[in-house]
Amino acid sequence: MRKVAVVGVGHSKFGRRDDVNLGELAFESIKPALEDAGLAPEDIPFLVVGNGGFSEETLPAVAIADYAELYNAEMLRVEAACASSSAALATGYHAVASGKVDVAMVVGCEKMTELDTPYVVELIGRAGFFFWEFQHFGLTFPGYYALHAAAYLNQYGATEEHLAMVAVKNHKYAATNPYAQFRQEITIEQALKSPYIAWPLKLFDCCPITDGSATVVLAAEEKAKKLTDTPVWIEAIEGCGGSANLSKRESFVGLKAAQVAAEKAFKKAKITPNKIDVANVHDCFTIAELMAMEDVGFCRRGEAYKLVEEGQTYIGGKIPINVDGGLKAKGHPIGATGTSMIYSLTKQLRGEYIKSNQAPIKNGYALAHNVGGTGHYAYVTILCRK
Amino acid sequence: MSKKEEKPFILSRPLTLIYKLPISKTLPFWEGLKKGKFLTTKCKNCGKMTFPPQADCPSCYSSEVEWVELSKEAELLTATAIMVKPTSFAQEETYIVAVAKLKEGLKAVGWLKGIKPDPAELKEKIKPGMKLKVETVVPKEGNPYYVFIPA
Ligand SMILES: [Zn+2]
């Protein structure tokens, strides 16, 4: 297997993007990613699109490739729910690492706001175990995570206030991220006063419905060194599946698939979690950020809320987490979230991120934790600038 | 937050999707509910019980399974109340969805009735270990289902 580097990244503005269609939105990240890599559309022999399937286009890769005329590429669309573009990244990584191609482009793109909100709630709710959970009992996506939140709060004595602290941090960093959906800071009181969506989760515990795209260009070692002086290496990208039906779950205070993916990734990268300088974890809900910190191994089980209380997840703390605003406030365009994490972390490792959001890079490692569904899929990626 | 003005758009052609969900292989479960029985499958080869029921054993891959009746005794693992509902559940009152552990060791997802879905009551009552029982429900219209109620 060959070494693979991120050599180009691009990002669109996230939010309610009713000014663009799927292809136009993807173009907003494809163009800067190609410019960043110093490549032209015809230099892309392999194109992977991560998309969860929320727009009117039933073949999203086709619509995107056509708009950007990426006609030289072998292409496919990859679905792993909210981890679709991490799965797409893994697919692109393997194509390059194996020697099949020297360059691959991974586009994460999702248009969600073309449907009215209740329909989006319905579609995402169906994206669990449809027959035994949605059809009869109407579980929603916030509901799935609320079941985990209730279990976590009951078991460890964390409170709804701790959940609010996660939201406050992520809004703070989104406020200075020009690509973020929410650009205003919030207070604990505001978060606690917001209405319940799925008890015990409130509006400010939930990520918004978002349109957005993020693109990553990968290259094999030799090619990468020709293209850039600042390659960011993929040290590991590991995934794992988890039970669809919640009735088959051992525990509700963490996500098994993420634990396994993280363990495999750290083993492959031959480092321990304390070497990570900055991380993006899948905070589709505030509770998810707490579980992610424990699943990845930044702290012991039941202790994440204490780190949050101490402010250790801010820049300057032990482990800065989601300092681009996270899914919570930057936004969560399902199929674009994984590549958006890679965008932020690549910029972080290059030391060229937004000044107010740049974490100190000491060891040169960053981690992306991207979950699909409620741990139905999980991907953990470790990046290194050395 | 001010709501921004909508940008120009064209409405798509409408599409209504209604799927036919096959239940041939789990028919005894649905028939059982109508008779007040809570059934599931047990592998004749390795003895593994599954919930929800399935026609093929996920443990030893044998397709020789038998239907067995469950005790209807359970205890609460976790629960949520769905305040913002999907379109197809818009007519329902706020409902509580629970995950419970059945006496037989299996887990099941279902509605929890008999508790008011307001935050204060939920905070007080939704505690792991709460004793529950399973009740079967046969609505006038629609499919039979089961619910949990406090024992
Ligand atoms: Zn068996």
Coordinates of C-alpha atoms and ligand atoms in Angstrom, one line a residue:
Chain A
M1 CA 0.0 0.0 0.0
R2 CA 1.3 3.5 -0.9
K3 CA 1.2 6.5 1.3
V4 CA -1.7 8.9 0.5
A5 CA -1.9 12.6 1.2
V6 CA -4.6 15.3 1.1
V7 CA -3.2 17.8 -1.5
G8 CA -6.3 20.0 -2.0
V9 CA -9.4 21.0 -0.1
G10 CA -12.4 23.2 -0.8
H11 CA -15.5 24.2 1.1
S12 CA -18.8 25.8 0.3
K13 CA -20.8 28.1 2.5
F14 CA -23.0 25.9 4.7
G15 CA -26.6 26.9 5.5
R16 CA -29.9 27.2 3.8
R17 CA -28.6 27.4 0.3
D18 CA -31.8 27.9 -1.7
D19 CA -29.8 29.9 -4.2
V20 CA -28.1 26.8 -5.7
N21 CA -28.9 23.3 -6.9
L22 CA -26.8 20.2 -6.2
G23 CA -24.3 20.6 -9.0
E24 CA -23.9 24.4 -8.3
L25 CA -23.3 23.7 -4.6
A26 CA -20.7 21.0 -5.3
F27 CA -18.9 23.3 -7.7
E28 CA -18.3 25.7 -4.9
S29 CA -16.0 23.3 -3.2
I30 CA -14.7 21.4 -6.3
K31 CA -13.2 24.5 -7.9
P32 CA -11.2 25.7 -4.8
A33 CA -10.1 22.1 -4.1
L34 CA -8.6 21.8 -7.6
E35 CA -7.0 25.2 -7.3
D36 CA -5.5 24.2 -4.0
A37 CA -4.1 21.0 -5.5
G38 CA -2.9 22.7 -8.6
L39 CA -4.8 20.3 -10.8
A40 CA -7.3 20.6 -13.7
P41 CA -10.6 18.7 -14.1
E42 CA -9.1 16.4 -16.7
D43 CA -6.4 15.4 -14.1
I44 CA -9.0 13.6 -12.0
P45 CA -9.1 9.8 -12.9
F46 CA -11.3 8.7 -10.0
L47 CA -14.2 10.5 -8.4
V48 CA -16.1 9.5 -5.3
V49 CA -19.2 11.4 -4.3
G50 CA -20.5 11.1 -0.7
N51 CA -24.3 11.8 -0.6
G52 CA -27.1 10.7 1.7
G53 CA -29.8 11.2 -0.9
F54 CA -31.9 14.1 0.2
S55 CA -32.3 16.0 -3.1
E56 CA -34.4 15.4 -6.1
E57 CA -31.4 13.9 -8.0
T58 CA -31.5 10.1 -7.6
L59 CA -28.0 9.8 -9.2
P60 CA -26.2 12.6 -7.4
A61 CA -22.7 11.7 -8.6
V62 CA -23.9 12.0 -12.2
A63 CA -25.4 15.5 -11.6
I64 CA -22.3 16.7 -9.9
A65 CA -19.7 15.2 -12.4
D66 CA -21.8 16.6 -15.3
Y67 CA -21.9 20.1 -13.9
A68 CA -18.2 20.2 -13.3
E69 CA -17.4 18.2 -16.4
L70 CA -15.3 15.7 -14.6
Y71 CA -15.6 13.4 -17.6
N72 CA -12.2 11.6 -17.4
A73 CA -13.1 10.0 -14.1
E74 CA -14.3 6.5 -13.1
M75 CA -17.0 7.5 -10.6
L76 CA -19.3 6.3 -8.0
R77 CA -21.6 7.5 -5.3
V78 CA -21.1 6.2 -1.7
E79 CA -23.7 6.2 1.0
A80 CA -23.0 5.7 4.7
A81 CA -25.7 8.0 6.0
C82 CA -24.1 11.0 7.9
A83 CA -20.7 9.4 7.3
S84 CA -21.1 9.2 3.6
S85 CA -18.2 11.4 2.7
S86 CA -15.9 9.6 5.1
A87 CA -16.8 6.4 3.4
A88 CA -16.2 8.1 0.1
L89 CA -12.8 9.3 1.4
A90 CA -12.0 5.7 2.4
T91 CA -12.9 4.6 -1.1
G92 CA -10.7 7.3 -2.7
Y93 CA -7.9 6.5 -0.3
H94 CA -8.0 2.8 -1.2
A95 CA -8.0 3.6 -4.9
V96 CA -4.8 5.7 -4.5
A97 CA -3.1 3.5 -1.8
S98 CA -3.5 0.4 -3.9
G99 CA -1.8 1.9 -6.9
K100 CA -5.0 1.9 -9.1
V101 CA -4.7 5.7 -9.6
D102 CA -2.3 8.5 -8.5
V103 CA -5.0 11.0 -7.8
A104 CA -8.6 10.9 -6.6
M105 CA -11.3 13.5 -5.8
V106 CA -13.8 13.0 -3.0
V107 CA -16.8 15.3 -3.1
G108 CA -19.2 15.4 -0.2
C109 CA -22.4 17.3 -1.1
E110 CA -25.9 17.4 0.3
K111 CA -29.0 19.6 -0.5
M112 CA -31.5 19.1 2.3
T113 CA -33.6 22.3 2.4
E114 CA -35.4 21.6 -0.9
L115 CA -37.9 19.7 1.2
D116 CA -39.9 21.3 4.0
T117 CA -38.6 20.6 7.5
P118 CA -41.3 18.0 8.5
Y119 CA -40.4 15.9 5.5
V120 CA -36.7 16.0 6.3
V121 CA -37.6 14.9 9.9
E122 CA -39.5 12.1 8.4
L123 CA -36.8 11.0 5.9
I124 CA -34.0 11.1 8.6
G125 CA -36.3 9.3 11.1
R126 CA -36.8 6.5 8.5
A127 CA -33.0 6.2 8.2
G128 CA -32.7 4.0 11.2
F129 CA -34.3 0.5 11.3
F130 CA -37.3 1.5 9.3
F131 CA -39.7 -1.4 9.8
W132 CA -39.4 -2.0 13.5
E133 CA -38.6 1.5 14.7
F134 CA -40.1 4.1 12.4
Q135 CA -43.1 2.4 10.8
H136 CA -44.7 1.6 14.1
F137 CA -43.1 3.9 16.7
G138 CA -42.2 7.1 14.7
L139 CA -38.6 7.5 16.1
T140 CA -36.9 10.6 14.8
F141 CA -33.2 11.3 14.4
P142 CA -33.2 13.5 17.6
G143 CA -35.1 10.7 19.2
Y144 CA -32.4 8.1 18.5
Y145 CA -29.8 10.3 20.2
A146 CA -32.2 11.3 22.9
L147 CA -32.4 7.6 23.9
H148 CA -28.7 7.6 24.3
A149 CA -28.8 11.0 26.1
A150 CA -31.3 9.8 28.7
A151 CA -29.2 6.7 29.3
Y152 CA -26.0 8.8 29.6
L153 CA -27.4 11.4 31.9
N154 CA -29.0 8.7 34.1
Q155 CA -25.8 6.6 34.3
Y156 CA -23.1 9.3 34.9
G157 CA -24.9 12.1 36.6
A158 CA -24.2 14.6 33.8
T159 CA -27.0 17.2 33.3
E160 CA -28.7 19.1 30.5
E161 CA -26.4 22.0 31.4
H162 CA -23.4 19.9 30.4
L163 CA -25.1 19.3 27.0
A164 CA -25.7 23.1 26.7
M165 CA -22.0 23.8 27.4
V166 CA -21.1 21.8 24.2
A167 CA -23.5 23.9 22.2
V168 CA -22.1 27.1 23.6
K169 CA -18.6 26.2 22.6
N170 CA -19.5 25.1 19.1
H171 CA -21.5 28.2 18.5
K172 CA -18.6 30.3 19.7
Y173 CA -16.3 28.8 17.1
A174 CA -18.9 28.9 14.3
A175 CA -19.3 32.6 14.9
T176 CA -15.8 33.2 13.5
N177 CA -16.1 30.6 10.7
P178 CA -17.3 32.3 7.5
Y179 CA -18.5 28.9 6.1
A180 CA -20.7 28.1 9.2
Q181 CA -24.5 28.1 9.2
F182 CA -24.9 29.8 12.6
R183 CA -22.6 32.9 13.0
Q184 CA -23.8 34.0 16.5
E185 CA -22.7 33.0 19.9
I186 CA -25.3 31.7 22.4
T187 CA -25.4 31.5 26.2
I188 CA -26.1 28.5 28.5
E189 CA -29.4 30.1 29.5
Q190 CA -30.5 30.5 25.9
A191 CA -29.7 26.8 25.2
L192 CA -31.5 25.6 28.4
K193 CA -34.6 27.7 27.6
S194 CA -35.0 26.4 24.1
P195 CA -37.9 24.0 23.5
Y196 CA -37.6 20.2 23.7
I197 CA -37.3 18.4 20.4
A198 CA -37.0 14.9 21.8
W199 CA -36.6 14.8 25.5
P200 CA -34.0 15.3 27.0
L201 CA -32.7 17.0 23.9
K202 CA -33.7 20.6 23.1
L203 CA -33.5 22.7 20.0
F204 CA -30.0 24.0 20.9
D205 CA -28.8 20.4 21.4
C206 CA -29.5 19.6 17.8
C207 CA -27.6 20.3 14.6
P208 CA -29.5 22.2 11.9
I209 CA -30.7 21.0 8.5
T210 CA -28.0 22.2 6.2
D211 CA -27.0 22.4 2.5
G212 CA -23.3 22.3 1.8
S213 CA -20.4 20.7 0.0
A214 CA -16.7 20.0 0.8
T215 CA -14.1 18.5 -1.5
V216 CA -10.9 16.7 -0.9
V217 CA -8.2 15.9 -3.5
L218 CA -5.9 12.9 -2.6
A219 CA -2.6 11.9 -4.2
A220 CA -0.1 9.1 -3.8
E221 CA 3.2 10.0 -2.1
E222 CA 5.4 10.7 -5.2
K223 CA 2.7 12.8 -6.9
A224 CA 1.8 14.6 -3.6
K225 CA 5.4 15.8 -3.1
K226 CA 5.4 17.2 -6.7
L227 CA 2.0 19.0 -6.1
T228 CA 2.5 20.6 -2.7
D229 CA 5.0 21.5 0.0
T230 CA 2.4 20.9 2.7
P231 CA 1.0 17.4 2.1
V232 CA -1.3 16.2 4.9
W233 CA -0.9 12.4 5.2
I234 CA -3.8 10.0 5.9
E235 CA -2.2 7.9 8.6
A236 CA -5.3 5.8 9.0
I237 CA -8.9 5.7 7.9
E238 CA -10.8 2.9 9.5
G239 CA -14.5 2.1 9.7
C240 CA -17.0 -0.2 11.4
G241 CA -20.7 -1.0 11.2
G242 CA -23.0 -1.2 14.1
S243 CA -26.5 -2.7 14.9
A244 CA -29.3 -1.0 13.1
N245 CA -32.0 -2.0 15.5
L246 CA -31.5 -0.4 18.9
S247 CA -32.9 -3.6 20.4
K248 CA -29.6 -5.3 19.4
R249 CA -27.4 -2.8 21.3
E250 CA -25.4 -3.7 24.3
S251 CA -25.2 -0.2 25.7
F252 CA -26.7 3.2 25.2
V253 CA -23.9 5.3 26.7
G254 CA -21.6 5.0 23.7
L255 CA -21.4 3.9 20.1
K256 CA -19.7 0.5 19.6
A257 CA -19.0 1.1 15.9
A258 CA -17.1 4.3 16.7
Q259 CA -15.1 2.6 19.5
V260 CA -14.0 -0.2 17.2
A261 CA -13.2 2.3 14.3
A262 CA -11.1 4.4 16.7
E263 CA -9.2 1.5 18.1
K264 CA -8.3 0.2 14.6
A265 CA -7.3 3.7 13.5
F266 CA -5.0 4.4 16.4
K267 CA -3.4 0.9 16.0
K268 CA -2.8 1.6 12.3
A269 CA -1.4 5.1 12.9
K270 CA 0.7 3.7 15.8
I271 CA -0.1 6.6 18.1
T272 CA -2.3 7.1 21.2
P273 CA -5.1 9.6 21.6
N274 CA -3.0 12.0 23.7
K275 CA -0.9 12.7 20.5
I276 CA -3.9 14.3 18.8
D277 CA -3.6 18.2 18.6
V278 CA -7.1 18.9 17.4
A279 CA -10.2 16.8 16.6
N280 CA -13.5 17.0 14.8
V281 CA -16.1 14.7 16.2
H282 CA -19.6 13.9 15.1
D283 CA -21.7 16.3 17.2
C284 CA -25.0 15.9 15.4
F285 CA -26.4 16.3 18.9
T286 CA -24.5 17.6 22.0
I287 CA -24.7 14.2 23.6
A288 CA -23.0 12.8 20.6
E289 CA -19.9 14.9 21.3
L290 CA -19.7 13.6 24.8
M291 CA -20.0 10.0 23.7
A292 CA -17.5 10.6 20.8
M293 CA -14.8 11.9 23.2
E294 CA -15.1 8.7 25.2
D295 CA -15.5 6.4 22.2
V296 CA -12.3 7.8 20.6
G297 CA -10.4 7.5 23.9
F298 CA -9.8 11.2 24.8
C299 CA -11.0 10.3 28.3
R300 CA -12.5 7.4 30.2
R301 CA -16.2 6.5 30.0
G302 CA -18.4 8.8 31.9
E303 CA -15.8 11.5 32.1
A304 CA -16.3 13.6 29.0
Y305 CA -18.8 16.0 30.6
K306 CA -16.1 16.8 33.3
L307 CA -13.6 17.8 30.6
V308 CA -16.3 19.9 29.0
E309 CA -17.1 21.5 32.4
E310 CA -13.4 22.4 32.8
G311 CA -13.3 24.0 29.3
Q312 CA -10.7 21.4 28.1
T313 CA -12.3 21.1 24.7
Y314 CA -11.7 24.8 23.8
I315 CA -8.5 25.9 22.0
G316 CA -5.9 26.1 24.8
G317 CA -7.4 23.1 26.6
K318 CA -6.2 19.5 26.6
I319 CA -8.0 18.6 23.4
P320 CA -9.6 21.2 21.2
I321 CA -12.8 19.7 19.7
N322 CA -15.0 21.0 16.9
V323 CA -13.3 24.4 16.8
D324 CA -14.8 25.0 13.4
G325 CA -18.3 25.0 14.9
G326 CA -18.9 21.3 14.5
L327 CA -22.1 19.8 13.1
K328 CA -24.0 21.7 15.8
A329 CA -23.3 25.2 14.5
K330 CA -21.2 24.9 11.3
G331 CA -24.1 22.8 10.0
H332 CA -24.6 19.1 9.1
P333 CA -25.2 18.6 5.3
I334 CA -25.3 14.8 5.8
G335 CA -23.1 13.7 2.9
A336 CA -20.7 16.6 3.1
T337 CA -19.9 16.4 6.8
G338 CA -17.0 14.0 6.6
T339 CA -15.1 15.9 3.9
S340 CA -15.9 19.2 5.8
M341 CA -14.1 17.7 8.8
I342 CA -11.1 16.9 6.6
Y343 CA -11.1 20.4 5.2
S344 CA -11.0 22.0 8.7
L345 CA -8.3 19.6 10.0
T346 CA -6.1 19.9 6.8
K347 CA -6.1 23.7 7.3
Q348 CA -5.4 23.2 11.0
L349 CA -2.4 21.0 10.3
R350 CA -1.1 23.3 7.6
G351 CA -1.3 26.1 10.2
E352 CA -3.4 28.2 7.8
Y353 CA -6.8 28.0 9.5
I354 CA -8.9 31.0 10.5
K355 CA -6.7 32.7 13.1
S356 CA -9.2 32.7 15.9
N357 CA -10.0 29.0 15.3
Q358 CA -6.4 27.8 14.8
A359 CA -5.4 25.2 17.4
P360 CA -1.7 24.9 18.5
I361 CA -0.2 22.1 16.5
K362 CA 2.5 20.3 18.7
N363 CA 2.6 16.7 17.6
G364 CA 1.2 17.2 14.1
Y365 CA -1.8 14.9 14.4
A366 CA -5.5 15.5 13.9
L367 CA -8.5 13.2 14.2
A368 CA -11.9 13.1 12.4
H369 CA -14.7 11.0 13.9
N370 CA -17.7 10.7 11.6
V371 CA -20.7 8.7 12.5
G372 CA -23.6 7.6 10.2
G373 CA -27.0 7.1 11.7
T374 CA -26.8 6.4 15.4
G375 CA -23.6 4.5 15.1
H376 CA -24.9 2.4 12.3
Y377 CA -21.7 3.4 10.5
A378 CA -18.5 5.0 11.9
Y379 CA -15.3 6.2 10.4
V380 CA -12.2 7.5 12.2
T381 CA -9.5 9.2 10.2
I382 CA -6.1 10.2 11.5
L383 CA -4.2 12.9 9.6
C384 CA -0.5 13.9 10.1
R385 CA 1.4 16.8 8.7
K386 CA 4.9 15.2 9.1
Chain B
M1 CA -33.3 35.0 14.2
S2 CA -34.9 36.7 11.2
K3 CA -36.1 34.4 8.5
K4 CA -34.4 35.3 5.2
E5 CA -36.5 35.7 2.1
E6 CA -36.8 32.6 0.0
K7 CA -34.8 32.6 -3.3
P8 CA -36.6 32.0 -6.6
F9 CA -37.6 28.3 -7.2
I10 CA -39.7 26.0 -9.3
L11 CA -41.8 23.3 -7.6
S12 CA -40.8 19.7 -8.5
R13 CA -43.4 17.3 -9.8
P14 CA -45.0 15.8 -6.7
L15 CA -44.2 12.2 -5.8
T16 CA -46.1 10.1 -3.2
L17 CA -44.4 6.9 -2.2
I18 CA -46.2 4.0 -0.4
Y19 CA -44.2 0.8 -0.1
K20 CA -45.6 -2.7 0.4
L21 CA -43.7 -4.1 3.3
P22 CA -43.5 -8.0 3.1
I23 CA -44.5 -9.7 6.3
S24 CA -44.8 -13.3 5.1
K25 CA -41.9 -14.5 7.1
T26 CA -43.0 -12.8 10.4
L27 CA -46.7 -13.3 9.9
P28 CA -47.1 -15.3 13.2
F29 CA -45.9 -12.3 15.1
W30 CA -48.6 -10.0 13.6
E31 CA -51.3 -12.7 13.9
G32 CA -50.2 -13.3 17.5
L33 CA -50.7 -9.6 18.4
K34 CA -54.3 -9.9 17.2
K35 CA -54.8 -12.7 19.8
G36 CA -53.0 -10.8 22.6
K37 CA -49.9 -12.9 22.2
F38 CA -46.3 -11.5 22.1
L39 CA -44.3 -14.0 20.0
T40 CA -40.8 -14.2 18.7
T41 CA -38.5 -16.7 16.9
K42 CA -36.1 -19.2 18.5
C43 CA -33.5 -21.1 16.5
K44 CA -34.1 -24.9 16.5
N45 CA -30.4 -25.5 15.8
C46 CA -28.6 -23.3 18.3
G47 CA -31.4 -22.1 20.6
K48 CA -30.8 -18.4 20.0
M49 CA -33.9 -16.2 20.4
T50 CA -34.2 -13.0 18.4
F51 CA -36.2 -9.8 18.7
P52 CA -37.5 -8.5 16.5
P53 CA -38.4 -12.0 15.1
Q54 CA -36.6 -13.2 12.0
A55 CA -36.9 -16.2 9.8
D56 CA -33.2 -16.9 9.6
C57 CA -31.0 -17.3 12.6
P58 CA -28.4 -14.5 12.6
S59 CA -26.1 -16.6 14.9
C60 CA -25.8 -20.0 13.2
Y61 CA -27.6 -19.1 9.9
S62 CA -30.0 -21.9 10.2
S63 CA -33.4 -21.3 8.7
E64 CA -35.1 -23.7 11.1
V65 CA -36.7 -21.4 13.6
E66 CA -39.8 -21.9 15.8
W67 CA -42.2 -19.4 17.3
V68 CA -42.2 -19.0 21.1
E69 CA -44.4 -16.9 23.4
L70 CA -42.7 -14.2 25.4
S71 CA -43.6 -13.5 29.1
K72 CA -44.6 -9.8 28.5
E73 CA -42.5 -8.8 31.6
A74 CA -39.8 -6.2 31.0
E75 CA -37.7 -3.4 32.5
L76 CA -36.9 0.0 31.2
L77 CA -33.4 0.7 29.7
T78 CA -33.9 4.2 28.3
A79 CA -36.6 6.4 26.8
T80 CA -37.3 9.6 24.9
A81 CA -40.4 11.7 24.2
I82 CA -40.9 12.8 20.6
M83 CA -42.0 16.4 20.7
V84 CA -41.2 17.3 17.1
K85 CA -42.8 14.6 15.0
P86 CA -42.3 13.3 11.5
T87 CA -45.0 14.2 8.9
S88 CA -46.6 10.8 9.0
F89 CA -47.0 10.9 12.8
A90 CA -48.2 14.6 12.8
Q91 CA -51.6 13.6 14.1
E92 CA -50.3 11.8 17.2
E93 CA -50.0 13.3 20.6
T94 CA -46.4 13.5 21.9
Y95 CA -45.4 9.9 22.3
I96 CA -42.7 8.2 24.5
V97 CA -40.4 5.7 22.8
A98 CA -38.7 3.3 25.1
V99 CA -36.0 0.6 24.9
A100 CA -36.8 -2.2 27.3
K101 CA -35.2 -5.4 28.3
L102 CA -37.5 -8.4 28.2
K103 CA -37.5 -11.0 31.0
E104 CA -36.1 -13.4 28.4
G105 CA -33.0 -11.2 28.0
L106 CA -34.0 -9.7 24.6
K107 CA -34.4 -6.0 24.1
A108 CA -37.3 -4.3 22.3
V109 CA -38.2 -0.8 21.1
G110 CA -41.8 0.4 21.6
W111 CA -44.1 3.1 22.8
L112 CA -44.3 3.6 26.6
K113 CA -47.8 4.5 27.6
G114 CA -49.1 5.6 31.1
I115 CA -46.5 8.3 31.7
K116 CA -47.2 12.0 30.9
P117 CA -44.7 13.1 28.3
D118 CA -43.8 16.4 30.0
P119 CA -40.2 17.1 30.9
A120 CA -40.6 17.2 34.7
E121 CA -42.5 13.9 34.8
L122 CA -40.0 12.3 32.4
K123 CA -37.1 13.4 34.5
E124 CA -38.6 11.9 37.6
K125 CA -39.9 8.7 36.1
I126 CA -37.6 7.6 33.2
K127 CA -35.1 5.6 35.3
P128 CA -33.4 2.4 34.1
G129 CA -34.9 -0.6 35.9
M130 CA -38.5 0.6 36.0
K131 CA -40.7 -2.5 35.8
L132 CA -42.9 -2.7 32.6
K133 CA -45.3 -5.0 31.0
V134 CA -46.1 -5.5 27.3
E135 CA -49.6 -4.9 26.1
T136 CA -50.8 -5.8 22.6
V137 CA -52.9 -3.2 20.8
V138 CA -55.3 -3.9 17.9
P139 CA -56.5 -0.5 16.5
K140 CA -59.7 -0.2 14.6
E141 CA -57.7 0.9 11.6
G142 CA -54.1 0.0 10.8
N143 CA -51.8 -2.7 12.0
P144 CA -51.7 -4.3 15.4
Y145 CA -48.7 -3.3 17.6
Y146 CA -47.5 -3.6 21.2
V147 CA -46.8 -1.0 23.9
F148 CA -45.0 -0.9 27.2
I149 CA -46.9 0.2 30.3
P150 CA -45.6 0.6 33.9
A151 CA -46.2 -2.7 35.7
Ligands
ZN1 ZN -29.1 -20.6 15.3

